[in-house]
Amino acid sequence: MITKIGKAGANTRGVLRYLYEPGRANEHTDPHLVASWDGFAPDPGRDETATLTQLATVLDLRVKQAGDRAPAKHVWHCSVRTAPEDPVLTDEQWATIARRILNATGIAPAGDPDACRWVAVRHAEDHIHIVATKVRGDLTQPRHWNDYLRADKECAAIEKEYGLRQLVRGDRTAAKRPTRAEKEKALRAGHTATARERLHATVRTTVAAATGTEEFFTILRDAGVLVDIQHFPSGDIRGYKVALPGDTNAKGEPVWFSGFTLAPDLSYPKISERLAPTEPAPMGRNSGRRRTAWQQVTDAADRIPELLEQADDAVGQAHITVLAETLDALPLSVPASYKPQLAQAAAAFERASRSRIRARHQQAQSTRRAIKAIVREPAPKGGALLAVLLDALLLAVVAAQHWHHTRHHDQQAEAARQAAEHLHAAYRAAAYQPLTVVHQRGLRLTTTVQQQQAALVRQALPDLAEQILTEPSWPALAVTLTDAQRAGHDPTVLLAEATRRRELDSATSISDVLVWRLHRLVGMAGERPAHPDSASTTRVGASTAVLGSSRQQPPHRGRR
C-alpha cells in the first residue's frame, strides 16, 4: 500500500474538481465519497443535488473563520493505493483506512471533536484520495509533522491486517527519484534515462575512480559534465553542482543538480571524507612482492563477509560503501562483454550502499586505494583472475544482503539481492573459458588420481560430496585439488576453508564455485605484477567515455 502526500494547496474546489471529473484518460469511474469528518458531507458523485461548490464551502468553513490566521496553502491532499494483485477493498474498508491514516498523521486524531474537516473520495477500485483543510475547530493548525512517515508506518500495519502485499520500505536514504517532468523531458530528447539519473551514475563512478577532490572535478569535466564549484569566503570549497550540456530550462540556462540532490552520499562533505588521503597500504598478504591492484581488491572483497560479521555497524557500513565503489569502478576496466551486467550490478547495489548508519570510512581506506588503482592498471589477461574477483564480490554482496536484512534495512537488502543476480551472470560468463581449460586438464587425470581426490572430498565435505562428484565440473575441481597438493597445500584444509561461512545453496554447480575459491585461497589465479611504470600510468582519460553512459535499471525478482 502506497501513500502519496502532495504539496499543500490553496484551492479546495480545484482539488475536488480533479477528483470528481473523468480524468485525462477517463480513468476516474464512479467518483464518490466513502467517508467524511461527520458522515454528512454533500457528495456530488452520488447526490444529484450536491455540487462541488457546496462541498468545498463546508470544507473551507473554518478556513474562512480563521481569516488571517489560516495558512495560505490550507489544502492537505493524500492518495492511498493498493498493489495490482491485492483484493478489491469495499467502501467501508476504505473508509476505515482513511480514518486510520488521518489519525496517524495528526490531521484528524480519533475522538478529537476539533479535528480538521476532511473527505475521502474513491474514483477507482484500487485507491482513494483524502482531502482535508488544515484549520481545526479551535481555529489552530494541526500538528502533522513527518506525516508521510507516520502514514507509511500505518500502511505497513494495514497491509498485515488486511492481507495486502507488504511493500519493501526505506529509511529516507535513497537517491531522489526523477520527477514526471524530468522523465518526459528525457523522452522528448530521445534519452532512456533522465539527466538526474545520468549525472547520478557519472558522479558515483567518478568518486570510485578519483584519488582526491581535485581529480574528482577534473574527471567530471573530462567526461563532458558542466561543473560549478562554490567556495566559502575563506576560499575553501563549500559545495558543487553539475549539469549536462544541452540540458537547459525555459530560459536556456543549464539545469544544475547539487551533489546532495543526486544522492545523500554525493554531497561535497561526504565525498571529501571518502577521498581524504591516508597512509600508503602495506604489501599484499601472500608474499613479500607487490600484488597487483586486482589481486588486492580480490583479497579485500574476500574479507568483507567476515568483517561484516565481526565489526561494529559503523565499520560494516564503511565496507559496504567501499564494496559499492568496487562495483562502480569495475565497468571502467573490464572487457566490453562484461560491462552491461557489471553496470547493472553497480546500479542495483547503489541503493544498498547507504543506510542511517554513519560509516567510519577510514577503516576501509586500504581497499579504496586498491579500487582506484584498478582503473590505472591493465585489466588481467584471461578470465581466471576476473572470475575469482567476481566470485569474491558475489559472496560479499550476499553478506551485505544478510547484514542489511538483520538490521531491517528492507530496501537495501532487496537491492543487494538484485545486484547478486547480475554478478552471478557476469561471474558465469567470466568463468566459462578458463574453467573449460581447467576442465580439459581434469579429464586427463588418471582414474587413480580422480579416486584419490574423490576420497578427499568425501572426507572434507561429507554432506556435499555425492552432489559434487556427479557434477559435470568435477574433473576441474579434481585437477585443482591435485595442483594444490603439488604446491604443498592440504586439500582437506582448503576445502573446509572454502566452504566455511560461504553460501552454496543457490550455486548451479558447487564444483565451479569451489574451483575459484581454491584458486583464491592458494593464489593460483595470480598474475605477474604489472610493470611499475604501466601500473602508475593514469587511464582516467580512457575511462571518461564510460562515465557518461547511463546505467540500466535492475530487473525485478528472480533466482540468484
XYZ file of C-alpha atoms in Angstrom:
560
model
C 0.000 0.000 0.000
C 1.475 3.314 -1.106
C 0.649 6.742 0.269
C 1.495 9.938 -1.539
C 1.088 13.265 0.225
C 1.180 16.166 -2.179
C 2.305 19.711 -1.592
C -0.151 21.883 0.287
C -2.568 23.722 -1.953
C -4.711 26.847 -1.765
C -7.715 25.832 -3.867
C -10.030 23.305 -2.221
C -12.527 23.305 -5.061
C -9.769 22.802 -7.620
C -8.624 19.582 -5.924
C -12.218 18.340 -5.659
C -12.827 19.114 -9.312
C -9.891 16.901 -10.282
C -11.195 14.059 -8.087
C -14.742 14.137 -9.411
C -14.031 14.790 -13.083
C -13.404 11.903 -15.564
C -9.611 12.372 -15.625
C -7.234 12.806 -18.548
C -7.967 9.339 -19.931
C -11.436 8.821 -18.417
C -9.774 6.744 -15.701
C -11.977 8.171 -12.930
C -15.011 5.892 -12.782
C -17.896 6.375 -10.344
C -16.245 9.043 -8.125
C -17.962 9.211 -4.735
C -17.364 9.779 -1.043
C -16.550 6.790 1.122
C -16.207 8.820 4.346
C -16.099 12.362 5.720
C -15.385 14.123 9.008
C -19.014 13.904 10.180
C -20.598 11.454 7.752
C -22.944 14.097 6.331
C -20.812 15.930 3.768
C -22.512 16.532 0.398
C -21.430 14.017 -2.266
C -21.519 15.391 -5.836
C -20.795 11.895 -7.125
C -23.892 10.180 -5.774
C -26.250 13.060 -4.861
C -27.607 14.899 -7.898
C -28.478 17.933 -5.781
C -24.979 18.289 -4.332
C -22.314 20.400 -6.060
C -18.550 20.757 -5.862
C -19.038 24.318 -4.636
C -21.170 23.110 -1.714
C -18.607 20.503 -0.722
C -15.735 22.976 -0.991
C -17.666 25.534 1.071
C -18.275 23.218 4.020
C -14.660 22.031 3.933
C -13.420 25.637 3.916
C -15.720 26.870 6.690
C -13.053 27.004 9.397
C -10.508 28.427 6.959
C -12.789 31.422 6.438
C -13.478 31.682 10.162
C -9.753 31.745 10.931
C -9.178 34.560 8.458
C -5.571 35.755 8.502
C -4.649 33.017 10.968
C -5.356 30.315 8.372
C -2.380 29.083 6.333
C -2.208 30.443 2.798
C -1.955 26.874 1.487
C -4.563 25.168 3.578
C -5.391 22.051 1.491
C -3.888 18.715 2.601
C -4.119 16.002 -0.070
C -3.142 12.349 0.322
C -3.692 9.395 -2.014
C -3.642 5.781 -0.782
C -3.227 2.963 -3.325
C -3.140 -0.827 -3.121
C -0.975 -3.119 -5.269
C -2.377 -4.561 -8.536
C -2.509 -8.074 -7.093
C -4.337 -7.008 -3.909
C -8.034 -7.843 -3.443
C -10.531 -5.066 -4.169
C -11.491 -3.360 -0.901
C -15.025 -2.283 -0.088
C -16.061 1.322 0.525
C -16.390 0.517 4.220
C -12.828 -0.833 4.336
C -11.501 2.240 2.529
C -13.399 4.465 4.984
C -11.674 2.721 7.899
C -8.284 3.050 6.202
C -8.856 6.773 5.600
C -9.652 7.369 9.277
C -6.547 5.447 10.342
C -4.315 7.484 8.009
C -5.828 10.747 9.276
C -5.357 9.668 12.870
C -1.748 8.574 12.292
C -0.762 11.800 10.544
C -2.367 14.096 13.142
C -4.761 15.699 10.657
C -7.799 14.188 12.376
C -6.909 12.334 15.589
C -9.520 9.764 16.575
C -12.064 11.115 19.064
C -10.932 14.741 18.670
C -14.029 16.961 18.228
C -11.846 19.807 16.923
C -10.101 17.708 14.273
C -9.765 19.103 10.749
C -12.575 18.667 8.262
C -11.891 16.049 5.617
C -13.381 13.807 2.930
C -12.237 10.555 1.331
C -13.095 10.194 -2.367
C -12.903 6.951 -4.319
C -12.822 7.103 -8.093
C -11.146 3.771 -8.860
C -11.091 0.288 -7.378
C -7.517 0.437 -6.138
C -7.187 3.823 -4.430
C -8.763 6.746 -2.601
C -7.894 10.413 -2.177
C -8.147 12.141 1.193
C -8.631 15.910 1.162
C -8.567 17.970 4.367
C -8.435 21.651 5.237
C -5.733 22.483 7.755
C -7.692 24.506 10.305
C -9.009 22.827 13.447
C -12.204 23.607 15.310
C -10.305 25.868 17.697
C -9.011 27.692 14.589
C -5.416 26.493 15.080
C -3.379 24.456 12.653
C -2.949 20.686 13.111
C 0.334 19.126 14.202
C 1.206 16.902 11.263
C 4.984 16.936 11.044
C 6.506 13.825 9.448
C 3.042 12.970 8.138
C 4.430 10.854 5.305
C 6.465 8.623 7.643
C 3.544 8.250 10.022
C 1.166 7.405 7.180
C 3.647 4.899 5.750
C 4.045 3.201 9.129
C 0.281 2.918 9.449
C 0.073 1.464 5.939
C 2.550 -1.242 6.938
C 0.231 -2.260 9.778
C -2.815 -2.129 7.476
C -1.088 -4.395 4.934
C -0.606 -7.110 7.550
C -4.134 -6.841 8.952
C -5.857 -6.850 5.551
C -3.607 -9.451 3.925
C -2.296 -6.996 1.336
C 1.080 -7.030 -0.371
C 3.713 -5.927 2.150
C 5.934 -3.383 0.461
C 9.678 -3.056 0.927
C 10.107 0.182 2.863
C 13.037 2.530 3.045
C 14.682 4.798 5.593
C 14.786 8.037 3.573
C 18.381 7.474 2.446
C 17.524 6.628 -1.172
C 18.537 8.856 -4.040
C 15.775 11.218 -5.110
C 13.730 9.806 -7.961
C 13.339 11.774 -11.175
C 10.113 13.704 -11.480
C 7.487 13.064 -14.123
C 8.531 16.259 -15.891
C 12.167 15.083 -15.972
C 11.130 11.730 -17.458
C 9.012 13.355 -20.145
C 11.834 15.758 -20.981
C 14.265 12.847 -21.375
C 11.860 11.003 -23.681
C 11.429 14.096 -25.853
C 15.219 14.329 -26.155
C 15.492 10.645 -27.070
C 17.203 9.535 -23.846
C 16.289 6.396 -21.903
C 17.481 7.953 -18.627
C 16.853 11.406 -17.200
C 19.573 13.997 -16.709
C 19.354 13.381 -12.969
C 19.928 9.631 -13.415
C 22.778 10.095 -15.884
C 24.552 12.596 -13.631
C 23.989 10.379 -10.605
C 25.671 7.424 -12.328
C 28.524 9.583 -13.603
C 29.281 11.227 -10.253
C 29.191 7.897 -8.392
C 31.604 6.308 -10.838
C 33.878 9.340 -10.672
C 34.064 9.082 -6.876
C 35.153 5.464 -7.268
C 37.902 6.398 -9.758
C 39.234 9.666 -8.314
C 42.111 9.775 -5.830
C 41.247 13.220 -4.477
C 38.706 16.010 -4.752
C 40.747 17.920 -7.333
C 40.924 14.887 -9.596
C 37.215 14.260 -8.937
C 36.316 17.577 -10.561
C 38.866 17.042 -13.358
C 37.393 13.674 -14.326
C 33.882 15.094 -14.357
C 34.923 17.896 -16.705
C 36.854 15.481 -18.937
C 33.670 13.398 -19.168
C 31.846 16.434 -20.557
C 29.946 17.351 -17.395
C 29.469 21.017 -16.517
C 30.817 21.667 -13.004
C 30.238 24.719 -10.808
C 32.214 24.819 -7.554
C 31.048 27.068 -4.716
C 33.511 28.471 -2.166
C 33.359 29.936 1.308
C 34.749 33.465 1.795
C 37.899 31.766 3.096
C 38.392 30.106 -0.282
C 37.597 26.590 0.938
C 35.184 24.568 -1.156
C 31.630 24.734 0.160
C 29.959 22.518 -2.408
C 29.445 21.822 -6.086
C 26.742 21.357 -8.669
C 26.724 19.603 -12.020
C 24.750 19.798 -15.265
C 24.713 18.121 -18.657
C 25.498 20.138 -21.767
C 22.299 20.831 -23.662
C 20.040 20.184 -20.676
C 18.551 23.626 -20.184
C 15.495 25.242 -18.628
C 12.959 27.553 -20.291
C 15.441 30.432 -20.090
C 18.137 28.441 -21.864
C 20.198 28.089 -18.681
C 21.797 24.781 -17.580
C 19.713 22.664 -15.210
C 22.015 22.278 -12.219
C 21.956 19.493 -9.615
C 23.890 19.722 -6.371
C 25.607 16.546 -5.240
C 23.210 16.151 -2.323
C 20.156 16.354 -4.599
C 21.582 13.461 -6.625
C 22.073 11.285 -3.538
C 22.759 11.881 0.168
C 26.284 10.433 -0.072
C 27.281 12.594 -3.061
C 27.383 15.912 -1.217
C 30.808 17.553 -1.180
C 31.446 16.908 2.563
C 30.623 13.201 2.109
C 32.820 12.883 -0.975
C 35.756 14.740 0.578
C 35.552 12.448 3.610
C 35.805 9.369 1.389
C 38.627 10.852 -0.710
C 40.680 12.045 2.256
C 44.364 10.994 1.887
C 45.661 8.236 4.143
C 48.886 6.342 4.747
C 50.113 4.051 1.947
C 48.884 0.474 2.072
C 51.221 -2.352 3.120
C 52.236 -5.083 0.674
C 49.913 -7.989 -0.043
C 49.391 -10.760 2.458
C 50.586 -13.685 0.342
C 54.146 -12.676 -0.414
C 56.801 -10.041 0.020
C 56.436 -8.912 -3.581
C 53.892 -6.366 -4.672
C 50.443 -7.731 -5.503
C 48.536 -6.109 -8.311
C 45.584 -3.877 -7.567
C 43.261 -6.548 -8.963
C 44.669 -9.076 -6.500
C 44.435 -6.582 -3.644
C 40.771 -5.830 -4.429
C 40.101 -9.577 -4.555
C 41.759 -10.022 -1.154
C 39.703 -7.145 0.258
C 36.415 -8.456 -1.142
C 37.230 -11.882 0.270
C 37.482 -10.399 3.765
C 34.197 -8.465 3.670
C 31.856 -11.305 4.799
C 33.953 -11.916 7.901
C 34.296 -8.182 8.608
C 30.540 -7.708 8.406
C 30.077 -10.494 10.933
C 32.627 -9.183 13.410
C 32.923 -5.400 13.037
C 30.673 -2.784 14.593
C 27.968 -1.205 12.467
C 29.955 1.903 11.539
C 32.841 -0.169 10.178
C 30.422 -2.569 8.488
C 28.737 0.338 6.695
C 32.155 1.613 5.575
C 32.969 -1.723 3.957
C 29.582 -1.875 2.250
C 30.225 1.628 0.879
C 33.615 0.581 -0.468
C 32.035 -2.572 -1.919
C 29.684 -0.297 -3.870
C 32.690 1.705 -5.099
C 34.283 -1.526 -6.323
C 31.187 -2.339 -8.352
C 31.117 1.244 -9.697
C 34.762 1.039 -10.798
C 34.720 -2.386 -12.461
C 32.890 -1.372 -15.669
C 35.696 1.132 -16.344
C 38.328 -1.581 -16.701
C 36.794 -4.933 -17.633
C 36.433 -6.201 -21.220
C 33.408 -4.833 -23.051
C 31.472 -8.123 -22.939
C 31.224 -7.914 -19.137
C 30.304 -4.242 -18.861
C 26.478 -4.489 -19.155
C 25.949 -6.990 -16.331
C 28.516 -5.304 -14.080
C 26.981 -1.874 -14.728
C 23.576 -3.318 -13.809
C 25.025 -4.859 -10.657
C 26.501 -1.480 -9.673
C 23.215 0.297 -10.399
C 21.283 -2.195 -8.281
C 23.735 -2.147 -5.373
C 23.717 1.664 -5.281
C 20.640 1.552 -3.025
C 22.406 -0.917 -0.721
C 25.384 1.408 -0.245
C 23.612 3.798 2.172
C 21.730 3.486 5.432
C 21.104 5.581 8.512
C 24.349 4.208 9.976
C 27.224 6.674 9.615
C 30.182 4.941 8.026
C 33.656 5.096 9.561
C 35.383 5.444 6.196
C 38.967 5.444 7.465
C 38.531 1.742 8.306
C 38.184 0.869 4.615
C 40.731 3.198 3.004
C 43.224 0.487 2.053
C 40.543 -1.214 -0.031
C 39.563 2.146 -1.541
C 43.151 2.729 -2.683
C 43.205 -0.637 -4.444
C 39.901 0.140 -6.184
C 41.261 3.382 -7.585
C 44.330 1.554 -8.808
C 42.406 -0.968 -10.928
C 41.328 1.812 -13.316
C 45.029 2.634 -13.758
C 46.417 -0.900 -14.121
C 45.941 -3.074 -17.205
C 43.000 -5.436 -16.891
C 44.029 -9.039 -16.137
C 44.572 -11.189 -19.217
C 42.241 -14.127 -19.492
C 39.231 -14.642 -17.282
C 40.720 -16.527 -14.340
C 41.535 -13.590 -12.063
C 38.336 -11.788 -13.052
C 36.299 -14.915 -12.235
C 37.995 -15.164 -8.846
C 37.291 -11.482 -8.154
C 33.643 -11.762 -9.204
C 33.180 -14.822 -7.006
C 34.604 -12.896 -4.042
C 32.386 -9.898 -4.818
C 29.337 -12.137 -5.137
C 29.948 -13.548 -1.675
C 30.498 -10.043 -0.321
C 27.207 -8.808 -1.830
C 25.325 -11.786 -0.366
C 26.905 -10.987 3.009
C 25.827 -7.347 2.633
C 22.292 -8.513 1.880
C 22.270 -10.515 5.121
C 23.794 -7.582 7.049
C 21.057 -5.240 5.881
C 18.321 -7.825 6.430
C 19.286 -8.395 10.059
C 19.096 -4.625 10.634
C 15.695 -4.352 8.910
C 17.073 -2.288 6.023
C 14.470 -3.706 3.647
C 15.207 -1.686 0.516
C 18.943 -2.139 0.897
C 18.614 -5.906 1.333
C 16.441 -6.169 -1.775
C 18.914 -4.040 -3.747
C 21.782 -6.335 -2.717
C 19.747 -9.358 -3.823
C 19.222 -7.837 -7.258
C 22.915 -6.947 -7.536
C 23.833 -10.565 -6.720
C 21.780 -11.762 -9.686
C 23.729 -9.577 -12.104
C 27.066 -10.502 -10.524
C 26.219 -14.170 -10.804
C 25.557 -13.771 -14.535
C 28.832 -11.879 -15.019
C 30.723 -14.481 -12.990
C 29.412 -17.338 -15.121
C 30.435 -15.520 -18.303
C 33.927 -14.754 -16.974
C 34.474 -18.269 -15.610
C 33.397 -20.167 -18.733
C 36.604 -20.035 -20.781
C 39.190 -20.533 -18.006
C 37.013 -23.193 -16.405
C 36.877 -25.024 -19.717
C 40.673 -25.086 -19.806
C 40.851 -26.444 -16.265
C 38.117 -28.970 -17.084
C 40.093 -30.305 -20.057
C 43.122 -30.800 -17.827
C 40.933 -32.619 -15.322
C 39.708 -35.054 -17.954
C 43.325 -36.131 -18.487
C 43.767 -37.158 -14.851
C 44.202 -40.858 -14.293
C 41.396 -42.821 -12.672
C 43.595 -43.408 -9.618
C 44.180 -39.678 -9.082
C 40.479 -38.908 -9.500
C 39.612 -41.593 -6.938
C 42.143 -40.124 -4.512
C 40.624 -36.648 -4.857
C 37.104 -38.065 -4.508
C 38.124 -39.635 -1.214
C 39.447 -36.272 -0.031
C 36.147 -34.584 -0.922
C 34.137 -37.253 0.932
C 36.353 -36.749 3.969
C 36.221 -32.935 3.937
C 32.639 -32.389 2.728
C 30.587 -35.476 3.560
C 27.236 -33.696 3.131
C 28.084 -32.277 -0.295
C 30.415 -34.953 -1.664
C 27.944 -37.057 -3.647
C 26.472 -33.995 -5.373
C 29.934 -32.636 -6.209
C 31.186 -35.965 -7.604
C 28.257 -36.208 -10.035
C 28.560 -32.670 -11.365
C 29.991 -32.109 -14.882
C 32.657 -29.798 -13.419
C 34.028 -32.391 -11.023
C 37.161 -33.035 -13.193
C 38.033 -29.302 -12.946
C 37.809 -29.444 -9.159
C 39.813 -32.671 -9.075
C 42.725 -31.182 -11.027
C 42.575 -28.021 -8.903
C 42.930 -30.138 -5.756
C 45.811 -32.007 -7.383
C 47.596 -28.751 -8.215
C 47.097 -27.575 -4.630
C 48.670 -30.768 -3.293
C 51.647 -30.410 -5.588
C 52.077 -26.821 -4.341
C 52.336 -28.139 -0.777
C 48.814 -27.397 0.457
C 46.485 -29.713 2.368
C 43.352 -30.104 0.170
C 41.210 -31.125 3.130
C 42.025 -27.896 4.953
C 41.457 -25.849 1.791
C 38.038 -27.414 1.153
C 36.976 -26.771 4.727
C 38.092 -23.135 4.438
C 36.406 -22.718 1.046
C 33.031 -23.772 2.453
C 33.355 -22.065 5.841
C 30.750 -19.296 6.172
C 30.199 -19.482 2.414
C 26.753 -19.579 0.815
C 26.477 -22.538 -1.601
C 22.756 -23.312 -1.555
C 21.931 -21.357 -4.715
C 25.035 -22.383 -6.679
C 24.230 -24.024 -10.033
C 27.457 -26.029 -9.727
C 29.239 -26.360 -6.395
C 32.324 -27.663 -8.206
C 32.604 -24.465 -10.263
C 32.371 -22.298 -7.173
C 34.922 -24.342 -5.248
C 37.421 -24.212 -8.120
C 37.613 -20.418 -7.913
C 37.587 -20.311 -4.148
C 40.535 -22.701 -4.050
C 42.303 -20.601 -6.673
C 41.769 -17.567 -4.488
C 42.936 -19.285 -1.299
C 46.231 -20.538 -2.727
C 46.842 -17.702 -5.197
C 46.718 -19.935 -8.264
C 44.962 -17.278 -10.311
C 47.538 -14.604 -9.553
C 49.240 -12.914 -12.443
C 52.578 -11.195 -12.654
C 52.560 -7.768 -11.103
C 52.236 -5.021 -13.666
C 55.408 -3.150 -14.554
C 55.693 -0.198 -12.144
C 55.560 2.315 -14.981
C 52.493 0.782 -16.599
C 50.809 0.392 -13.236
C 51.196 4.052 -12.456
C 50.084 5.269 -15.879
C 46.781 7.033 -15.434
C 43.966 5.561 -17.509
C 41.396 8.054 -16.306
C 41.153 9.725 -19.705
C 40.214 6.424 -21.317
C 37.607 5.877 -18.635
C 35.682 9.092 -19.097
C 33.726 7.709 -22.028
C 32.281 5.093 -19.716
C 31.397 7.649 -17.064
C 28.903 9.375 -19.303
C 26.962 6.215 -20.155
C 23.633 5.623 -18.430
C 23.110 2.500 -16.378
C 20.249 0.165 -16.987
C 17.699 -0.393 -14.253
C 17.845 -3.735 -12.412
C 15.008 -6.197 -13.096
C 12.510 -7.364 -10.543
C 12.709 -10.521 -8.513
C 14.426 -13.652 -9.774
C 16.524 -16.552 -8.533
C 20.200 -15.891 -7.876
